PDB file of C-alpha atoms in Angstrom:
ATOM      1  CA  MET A  21       2.226   8.981  -3.451  1.00 67.00           C
ATOM      2  CA  ASN A  22      -1.423   8.732  -2.462  1.00 78.00           C
ATOM      3  CA  SER A  23      -2.751   7.935   1.002  1.00 91.00           C
ATOM      4  CA  ASP A  24      -4.074   4.512  -0.037  1.00 94.00           C
ATOM      5  CA  PHE A  25      -0.673   3.018   0.802  1.00 95.00           C
ATOM      6  CA  SER A  26      -0.606   4.308   4.382  1.00 95.00           C
ATOM      7  CA  ILE A  27      -4.260   3.355   4.910  1.00 96.00           C
ATOM      8  CA  ALA A  28      -3.592  -0.163   3.605  1.00 97.00           C
ATOM      9  CA  VAL A  29      -0.512  -0.548   5.824  1.00 97.00           C
ATOM     10  CA  HIS A  30      -2.553   0.681   8.789  1.00 97.00           C
ATOM     11  CA  CYS A  31      -5.270  -1.907   8.037  1.00 97.00           C
ATOM     12  CA  VAL A  32      -2.804  -4.767   7.734  1.00 97.00           C
ATOM     13  CA  ALA A  33      -0.893  -3.722  10.866  1.00 97.00           C
ATOM     14  CA  TYR A  34      -4.165  -3.427  12.786  1.00 96.00           C
ATOM     15  CA  LEU A  35      -5.177  -6.925  11.686  1.00 96.00           C
ATOM     16  CA  ALA A  36      -1.713  -8.176  12.677  1.00 95.00           C
ATOM     17  CA  GLN A  37      -2.279  -6.825  16.190  1.00 93.00           C
ATOM     18  CA  LYS A  38      -5.637  -8.631  16.309  1.00 90.00           C
ATOM     19  CA  GLN A  39      -4.433 -11.931  14.798  1.00 85.00           C
ATOM     20  CA  SER A  40      -6.449 -14.137  17.106  1.00 80.00           C
ATOM     21  CA  GLN A  41      -9.778 -12.598  16.097  1.00 84.00           C
ATOM     22  CA  ARG A  42     -11.798 -11.426  13.134  1.00 81.00           C
ATOM     23  CA  VAL A  43     -12.127  -7.658  13.004  1.00 90.00           C
ATOM     24  CA  THR A  44     -15.049  -5.706  11.547  1.00 89.00           C
ATOM     25  CA  SER A  45     -14.623  -2.957   8.979  1.00 88.00           C
ATOM     26  CA  GLU A  46     -16.164  -0.568  11.541  1.00 88.00           C
ATOM     27  CA  ASP A  47     -13.363  -1.379  14.008  1.00 90.00           C
ATOM     28  CA  ILE A  48     -10.732  -0.827  11.340  1.00 94.00           C
ATOM     29  CA  ALA A  49     -12.384   2.400  10.099  1.00 92.00           C
ATOM     30  CA  GLN A  50     -12.365   3.771  13.638  1.00 91.00           C
ATOM     31  CA  SER A  51      -8.671   2.952  14.020  1.00 94.00           C
ATOM     32  CA  VAL A  52      -7.710   4.438  10.648  1.00 94.00           C
ATOM     33  CA  SER A  53     -10.084   7.434  10.967  1.00 93.00           C
ATOM     34  CA  VAL A  54     -11.302   7.309   7.382  1.00 92.00           C
ATOM     35  CA  HIS A  55     -14.741   7.117   5.840  1.00 88.00           C
ATOM     36  CA  PRO A  56     -16.000   3.504   5.879  1.00 85.00           C
ATOM     37  CA  ALA A  57     -16.657   3.572   2.108  1.00 87.00           C
ATOM     38  CA  ARG A  58     -13.025   4.491   1.404  1.00 90.00           C
ATOM     39  CA  LEU A  59     -11.835   1.847   3.820  1.00 93.00           C
ATOM     40  CA  ARG A  60     -14.009  -0.825   2.192  1.00 91.00           C
ATOM     41  CA  LYS A  61     -12.405   0.005  -1.173  1.00 93.00           C
ATOM     42  CA  ILE A  62      -8.925  -0.571   0.256  1.00 95.00           C
ATOM     43  CA  LEU A  63      -9.993  -3.705   2.144  1.00 95.00           C
ATOM     44  CA  SER A  64     -11.427  -5.001  -1.124  1.00 95.00           C
ATOM     45  CA  ILE A  65      -8.073  -4.464  -2.866  1.00 96.00           C
ATOM     46  CA  LEU A  66      -6.212  -6.211  -0.034  1.00 97.00           C
ATOM     47  CA  ARG A  67      -8.683  -9.113  -0.153  1.00 96.00           C
ATOM     48  CA  LYS A  68      -8.463  -9.388  -3.949  1.00 96.00           C
ATOM     49  CA  GLU A  69      -4.664  -9.615  -3.665  1.00 95.00           C
ATOM     50  CA  ASN A  70      -4.999 -12.316  -1.002  1.00 95.00           C
ATOM     51  CA  ILE A  71      -3.311 -10.301   1.751  1.00 96.00           C
ATOM     52  CA  ILE A  72      -6.421 -10.449   3.920  1.00 96.00           C
ATOM     53  CA  THR A  73      -9.499 -12.631   4.035  1.00 93.00           C
ATOM     54  CA  SER A  74     -13.046 -11.874   5.056  1.00 91.00           C
ATOM     55  CA  LYS A  75     -15.995 -13.812   6.380  1.00 87.00           C
ATOM     56  CA  GLU A  76     -19.559 -12.564   6.294  1.00 86.00           C
ATOM     57  CA  GLY A  77     -22.136 -12.974   9.004  1.00 80.00           C
ATOM     58  CA  ALA A  78     -22.554 -12.337  12.710  1.00 78.00           C
ATOM     59  CA  LYS A  79     -19.143 -13.782  13.544  1.00 77.00           C
ATOM     60  CA  GLY A  80     -17.561 -12.411  10.397  1.00 82.00           C
ATOM     61  CA  GLY A  81     -14.861  -9.882   9.821  1.00 89.00           C
ATOM     62  CA  PHE A  82     -11.374  -9.543   8.406  1.00 93.00           C
ATOM     63  CA  SER A  83      -8.128 -11.312   9.190  1.00 92.00           C
ATOM     64  CA  LEU A  84      -4.664 -11.711   7.681  1.00 94.00           C
ATOM     65  CA  ASN A  85      -3.991 -14.472   5.173  1.00 92.00           C
ATOM     66  CA  ASP A  86      -0.335 -14.712   6.163  1.00 93.00           C
ATOM     67  CA  SER A  87       1.839 -13.993   9.155  1.00 94.00           C
ATOM     68  CA  PRO A  88       3.058 -10.396   9.607  1.00 96.00           C
ATOM     69  CA  GLU A  89       6.701 -11.386   8.997  1.00 97.00           C
ATOM     70  CA  HIS A  90       5.771 -12.586   5.500  1.00 97.00           C
ATOM     71  CA  ILE A  91       3.838  -9.487   4.412  1.00 97.00           C
ATOM     72  CA  THR A  92       6.265  -6.979   2.933  1.00 98.00           C
ATOM     73  CA  LEU A  93       5.527  -3.350   2.153  1.00 97.00           C
ATOM     74  CA  ASP A  94       6.425  -3.719  -1.520  1.00 97.00           C
ATOM     75  CA  LYS A  95       3.347  -5.929  -2.005  1.00 96.00           C
ATOM     76  CA  ILE A  96       1.116  -3.268  -0.492  1.00 97.00           C
ATOM     77  CA  PHE A  97       2.796  -0.456  -2.433  1.00 95.00           C
ATOM     78  CA  LYS A  98       2.374  -2.301  -5.735  1.00 94.00           C
ATOM     79  CA  ILE A  99      -1.364  -2.735  -5.266  1.00 94.00           C
ATOM     80  CA  THR A 100      -2.093   0.741  -3.919  1.00 93.00           C
ATOM     81  CA  SER A 101       0.465   3.160  -5.298  1.00 89.00           C
ATOM     82  CA  GLU A 102       2.561   1.739  -8.132  1.00 81.00           C
ATOM     83  CA  GLU A 103       3.641   4.462 -10.560  1.00 78.00           C
ATOM     84  CA  THR A 104       2.386   7.258  -8.303  1.00 80.00           C
ATOM     85  CA  LEU A 105       5.961   8.515  -7.946  1.00 79.00           C
ATOM     86  CA  VAL A 106       6.252   9.175 -11.700  1.00 78.00           C
ATOM     87  CA  PRO A 107       5.792  12.903 -12.321  1.00 80.00           C
ATOM     88  CA  LYS A 108       2.923  14.108 -14.467  1.00 79.00           C
ATOM     89  CA  CYS A 109       4.472  16.340 -17.108  1.00 76.00           C
ATOM     90  CA  PRO A 110       2.437  18.996 -18.912  1.00 78.00           C
ATOM     91  CA  ASP A 111       2.196  19.056 -22.691  1.00 80.00           C
ATOM     92  CA  SER A 112       5.524  20.224 -23.956  1.00 80.00           C
ATOM     93  CA  ASN A 113       6.880  22.288 -26.812  1.00 82.00           C
ATOM     94  CA  GLU A 114       8.088  19.773 -29.386  1.00 86.00           C
ATOM     95  CA  ASN A 115      10.265  22.495 -30.957  1.00 88.00           C
ATOM     96  CA  CYS A 116      12.297  22.776 -27.757  1.00 90.00           C
ATOM     97  CA  PRO A 117      14.988  20.135 -27.152  1.00 90.00           C
ATOM     98  CA  ILE A 118      14.205  20.138 -23.418  1.00 89.00           C
ATOM     99  CA  GLY A 119      10.443  20.027 -23.885  1.00 84.00           C
ATOM    100  CA  ARG A 120      10.705  17.299 -26.487  1.00 86.00           C
ATOM    101  CA  ASN A 121      12.794  15.024 -24.211  1.00 89.00           C
ATOM    102  CA  LEU A 122      12.208  15.912 -20.577  1.00 90.00           C
ATOM    103  CA  SER A 123       9.042  13.894 -20.015  1.00 88.00           C
ATOM    104  CA  ASN A 124      10.582  10.618 -21.251  1.00 89.00           C
ATOM    105  CA  ILE A 125      13.749  11.234 -19.244  1.00 92.00           C
ATOM    106  CA  LEU A 126      11.855  11.987 -16.013  1.00 91.00           C
ATOM    107  CA  VAL A 127       9.599   8.961 -16.470  1.00 89.00           C
ATOM    108  CA  ARG A 128      12.667   6.721 -16.874  1.00 92.00           C
ATOM    109  CA  ILE A 129      14.379   8.275 -13.838  1.00 93.00           C
ATOM    110  CA  PHE A 130      11.332   7.843 -11.616  1.00 90.00           C
ATOM    111  CA  HIS A 131      10.652   4.300 -12.824  1.00 90.00           C
ATOM    112  CA  ASN A 132      14.237   3.458 -11.813  1.00 93.00           C
ATOM    113  CA  ALA A 133      13.772   5.229  -8.482  1.00 93.00           C
ATOM    114  CA  GLU A 134      10.553   3.319  -7.860  1.00 92.00           C
ATOM    115  CA  GLU A 135      12.331   0.058  -8.627  1.00 94.00           C
ATOM    116  CA  HIS A 136      14.976   0.887  -5.981  1.00 95.00           C
ATOM    117  CA  PHE A 137      12.247   1.963  -3.577  1.00 94.00           C
ATOM    118  CA  LEU A 138      10.369  -1.327  -4.087  1.00 95.00           C
ATOM    119  CA  ASN A 139      13.570  -3.278  -3.455  1.00 97.00           C
ATOM    120  CA  TYR A 140      13.937  -1.404  -0.158  1.00 97.00           C
ATOM    121  CA  LEU A 141      10.300  -2.064   0.774  1.00 97.00           C
ATOM    122  CA  LYS A 142      10.838  -5.811   0.157  1.00 97.00           C
ATOM    123  CA  GLY A 143      12.986  -5.762   3.286  1.00 98.00           C
ATOM    124  CA  VAL A 144      10.328  -4.157   5.503  1.00 98.00           C
ATOM    125  CA  THR A 145       7.562  -6.338   6.905  1.00 98.00           C
ATOM    126  CA  ILE A 146       4.380  -5.661   8.806  1.00 98.00           C
ATOM    127  CA  LYS A 147       6.065  -7.397  11.747  1.00 97.00           C
ATOM    128  CA  ASP A 148       8.845  -4.765  11.595  1.00 98.00           C
ATOM    129  CA  ILE A 149       6.224  -2.032  11.836  1.00 97.00           C
ATOM    130  CA  ILE A 150       4.423  -3.748  14.733  1.00 96.00           C
ATOM    131  CA  ASP A 151       7.726  -4.276  16.537  1.00 96.00           C
ATOM    132  CA  GLU A 152       8.594  -0.591  16.166  1.00 95.00           C
ATOM    133  CA  ILE A 153       5.152   0.470  17.379  1.00 94.00           C
ATOM    134  CA  ASN A 154       5.452  -1.816  20.397  1.00 91.00           C
ATOM    135  CA  SER A 155       8.891  -0.488  21.268  1.00 92.00           C
ATOM    136  CA  SER A 156       7.842   3.178  21.297  1.00 83.00           C
TER     137      SER A 156
END
């Protein structure tokens, strides 16, 4: 899995904590501790998928499009990391029964695993994450 997922979750959780205000990308970048250009790429993906909204100008910034209890982690995983769990298999020896079949078998196994993982993530919301942060 790449780090885009954790950065995106961090962004959304940060915006959930600041629900009553618009937040600048500089504020979010400081919280996440990533380069602003990388953060803008992820914010753009979240905005394109309608998870967040943005407003330009002096009083502009980012905010959530939905309440934290309605934003589930499977949505964020799908837009940032889908199919990153599938192993990358090297070219194989087609004369070997293992080499000829292993890649297809592993891809199927990991697609099934990802499906189960996404089902689990459907039950975890940004509110759950905020609640856990607040209780620690």
